[in-house]
XYZ file of C-alpha atoms in Angstrom:
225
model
C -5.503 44.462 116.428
C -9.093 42.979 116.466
C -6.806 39.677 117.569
C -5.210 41.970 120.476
C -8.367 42.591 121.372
C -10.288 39.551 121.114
C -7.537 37.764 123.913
C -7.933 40.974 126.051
C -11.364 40.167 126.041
C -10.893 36.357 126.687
C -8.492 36.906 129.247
C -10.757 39.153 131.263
C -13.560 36.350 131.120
C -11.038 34.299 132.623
C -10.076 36.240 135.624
C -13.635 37.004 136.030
C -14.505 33.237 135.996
C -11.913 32.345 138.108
C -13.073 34.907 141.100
C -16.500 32.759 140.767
C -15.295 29.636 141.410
C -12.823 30.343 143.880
C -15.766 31.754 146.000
C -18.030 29.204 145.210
C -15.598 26.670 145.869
C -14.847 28.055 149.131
C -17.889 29.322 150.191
C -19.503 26.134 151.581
C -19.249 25.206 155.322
C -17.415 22.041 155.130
C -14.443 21.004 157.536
C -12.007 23.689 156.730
C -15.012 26.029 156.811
C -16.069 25.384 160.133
C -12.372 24.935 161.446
C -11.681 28.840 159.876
C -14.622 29.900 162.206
C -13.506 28.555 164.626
C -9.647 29.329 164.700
C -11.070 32.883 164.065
C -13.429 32.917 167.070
C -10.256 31.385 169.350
C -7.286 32.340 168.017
C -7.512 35.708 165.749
C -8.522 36.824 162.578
C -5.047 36.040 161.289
C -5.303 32.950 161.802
C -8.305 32.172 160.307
C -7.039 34.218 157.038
C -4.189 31.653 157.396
C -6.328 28.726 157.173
C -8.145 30.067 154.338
C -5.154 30.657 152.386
C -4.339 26.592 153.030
C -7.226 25.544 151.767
C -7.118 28.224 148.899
C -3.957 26.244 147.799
C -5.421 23.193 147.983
C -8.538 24.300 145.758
C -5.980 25.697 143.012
C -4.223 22.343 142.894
C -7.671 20.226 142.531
C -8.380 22.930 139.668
C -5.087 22.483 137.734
C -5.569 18.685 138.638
C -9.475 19.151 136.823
C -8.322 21.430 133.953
C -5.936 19.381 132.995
C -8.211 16.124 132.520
C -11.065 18.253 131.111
C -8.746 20.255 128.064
C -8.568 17.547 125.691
C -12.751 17.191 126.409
C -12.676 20.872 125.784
C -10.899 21.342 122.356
C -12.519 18.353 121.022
C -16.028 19.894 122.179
C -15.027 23.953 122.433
C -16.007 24.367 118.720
C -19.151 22.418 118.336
C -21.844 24.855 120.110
C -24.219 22.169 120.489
C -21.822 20.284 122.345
C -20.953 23.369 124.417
C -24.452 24.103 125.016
C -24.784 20.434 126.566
C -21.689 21.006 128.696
C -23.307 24.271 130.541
C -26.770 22.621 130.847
C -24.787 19.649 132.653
C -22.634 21.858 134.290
C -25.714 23.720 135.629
C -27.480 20.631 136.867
C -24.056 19.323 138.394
C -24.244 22.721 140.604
C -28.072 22.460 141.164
C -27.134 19.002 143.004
C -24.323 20.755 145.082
C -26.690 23.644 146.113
C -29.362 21.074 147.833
C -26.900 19.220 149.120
C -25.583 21.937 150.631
C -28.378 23.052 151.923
C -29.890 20.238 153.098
C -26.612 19.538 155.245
C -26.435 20.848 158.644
C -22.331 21.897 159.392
C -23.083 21.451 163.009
C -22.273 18.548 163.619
C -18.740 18.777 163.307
C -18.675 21.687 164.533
C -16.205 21.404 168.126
C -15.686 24.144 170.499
C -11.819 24.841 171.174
C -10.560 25.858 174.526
C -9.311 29.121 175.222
C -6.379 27.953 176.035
C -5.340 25.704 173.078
C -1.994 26.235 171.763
C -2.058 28.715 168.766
C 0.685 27.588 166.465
C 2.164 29.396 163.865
C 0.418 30.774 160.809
C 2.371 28.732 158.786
C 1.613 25.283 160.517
C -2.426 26.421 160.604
C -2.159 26.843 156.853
C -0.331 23.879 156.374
C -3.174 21.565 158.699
C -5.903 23.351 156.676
C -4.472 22.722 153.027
C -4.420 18.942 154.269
C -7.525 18.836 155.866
C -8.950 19.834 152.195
C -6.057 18.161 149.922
C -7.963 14.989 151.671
C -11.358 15.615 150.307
C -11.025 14.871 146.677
C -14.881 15.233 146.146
C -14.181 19.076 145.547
C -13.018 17.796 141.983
C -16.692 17.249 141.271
C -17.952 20.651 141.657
C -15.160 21.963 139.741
C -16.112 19.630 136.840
C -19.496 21.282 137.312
C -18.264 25.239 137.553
C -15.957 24.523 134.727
C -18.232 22.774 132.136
C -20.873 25.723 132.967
C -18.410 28.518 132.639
C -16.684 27.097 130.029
C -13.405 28.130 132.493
C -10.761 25.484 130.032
C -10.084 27.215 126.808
C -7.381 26.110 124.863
C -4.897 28.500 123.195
C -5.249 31.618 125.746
C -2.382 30.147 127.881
C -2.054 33.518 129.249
C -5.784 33.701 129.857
C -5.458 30.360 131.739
C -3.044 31.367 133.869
C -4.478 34.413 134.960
C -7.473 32.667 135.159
C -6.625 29.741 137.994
C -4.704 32.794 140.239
C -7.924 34.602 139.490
C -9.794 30.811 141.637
C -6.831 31.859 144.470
C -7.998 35.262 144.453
C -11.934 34.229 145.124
C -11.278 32.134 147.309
C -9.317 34.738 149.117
C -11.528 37.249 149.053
C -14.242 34.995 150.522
C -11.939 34.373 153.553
C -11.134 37.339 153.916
C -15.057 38.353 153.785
C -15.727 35.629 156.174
C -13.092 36.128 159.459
C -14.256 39.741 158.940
C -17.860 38.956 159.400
C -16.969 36.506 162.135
C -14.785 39.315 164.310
C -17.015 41.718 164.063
C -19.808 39.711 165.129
C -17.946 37.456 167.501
C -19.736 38.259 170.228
C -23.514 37.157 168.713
C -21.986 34.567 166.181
C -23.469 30.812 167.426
C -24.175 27.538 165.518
C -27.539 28.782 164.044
C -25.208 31.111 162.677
C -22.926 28.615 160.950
C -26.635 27.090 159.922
C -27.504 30.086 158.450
C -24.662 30.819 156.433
C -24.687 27.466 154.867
C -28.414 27.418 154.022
C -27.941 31.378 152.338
C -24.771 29.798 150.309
C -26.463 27.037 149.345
C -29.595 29.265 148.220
C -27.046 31.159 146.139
C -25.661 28.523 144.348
C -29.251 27.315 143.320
C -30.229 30.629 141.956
C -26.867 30.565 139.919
C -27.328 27.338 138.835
C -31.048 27.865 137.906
C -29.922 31.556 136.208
C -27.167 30.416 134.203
C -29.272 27.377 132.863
C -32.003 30.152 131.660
C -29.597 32.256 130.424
C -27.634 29.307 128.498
C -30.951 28.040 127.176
C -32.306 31.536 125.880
C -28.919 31.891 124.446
C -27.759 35.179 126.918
C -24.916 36.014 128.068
C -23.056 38.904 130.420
C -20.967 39.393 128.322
């Protein structure tokens, strides 16, 4: 029973985990960021859902791609706490990096206004340009070192857990498209580039507080859960 229980609990970590770095993986305005924007602004909300979900696919297969080179790091270094402790403060740090960079970028620049008139496409061929527009930027496997070293995400033995766990990084990143073409409609109308600059600089403030917050709380040993 306590066994039952102690892979319930696991497994909801995982999913939980998973949410968080699918948003955080997705959040920042990069190429396929700026080119969801904009297919929303020009061509519908569905469409920009439809790029999202490319690029959600192409985020899961970098993760299976990073989980599967990090798991024999893990179980060599999952039992050691000192060694575990060093992977989260690294981990942190890692995601410090990402949130200056990120904020210190300015998604602007390749930022190009579409015509009215430009051809639409189906959903399927805008999800299919979007998941190889990201499948190209390999430097996502970086930050995913990063989230997973600080939330520990690669546990071996919970294969359920796991599983669960990278649909949970489809489901984040998901929910933050599907958070973002709403914004965008609804504010269509008022939504410029100091918007897009905007957005990026309150991500990237976001990802420095969690960085900063889950260094404290893995120094002063706390946890959420």
């Amino acid at each position: 029973m306590i066994e039952v229980f102690a892979n319930f609990e696991s497994t909801f970590q995982l999913i939980i985990k998973g949410l968080l770095i699918g948003i955080i993986c997705s959040a920042p305005m990069g190429p396929v960021g700026i080119l969801c924007i904009r297919r929303t602004l020009h061509k519908g909300r569905e469409y920009g859902l439809a790029t999202g979900a490319g690029a959600a696919l192409s985020d899961l297969f970098y993760a299976l791609v990073t989980g599967a080179g990090m798991l024999p790091l893990m179980m060599e270094f999952i039992d050691n706490e000192q060694n575990l402790f060093y992977l989260k403060i690294v981990g942190a740090v890692m995601l410090f990096a990402f949130g200056v960079w990120m904020w210190r970028t300015d998604p602007r620049k390749g930022y190009r206004p579409s015509q009215q008139s430009e051809n639409k496409g189906t959903l399927f061929s805008n999800a299919v340009s979007a998941f190889g527009l990201t499948i190209s930027n390999p430097l996502i496997i970086f930050l995913l070192i990063a989230l997973f070293n600080m939330f520990t995400f690669v546990i071996p033995g919970n294969w359920l857990g796991i599983a669960l766990g990278y649909a949970s990084i489809v489901g984040g990143a998901m929910f933050w498209w599907w958070g973002l073409t709403y914004v965008i409609t609804r504010m269509k109308s008022k939504f410029d580039l100091h918007g897009i600059l905007l957005l990026n600089r309150t991500i990237g403030t976001i990802v420095l507080s969690v960085a900063v917050i889950y260094a404290a709380m893995t120094i002063f040993n706390l946890s959420l859960y």
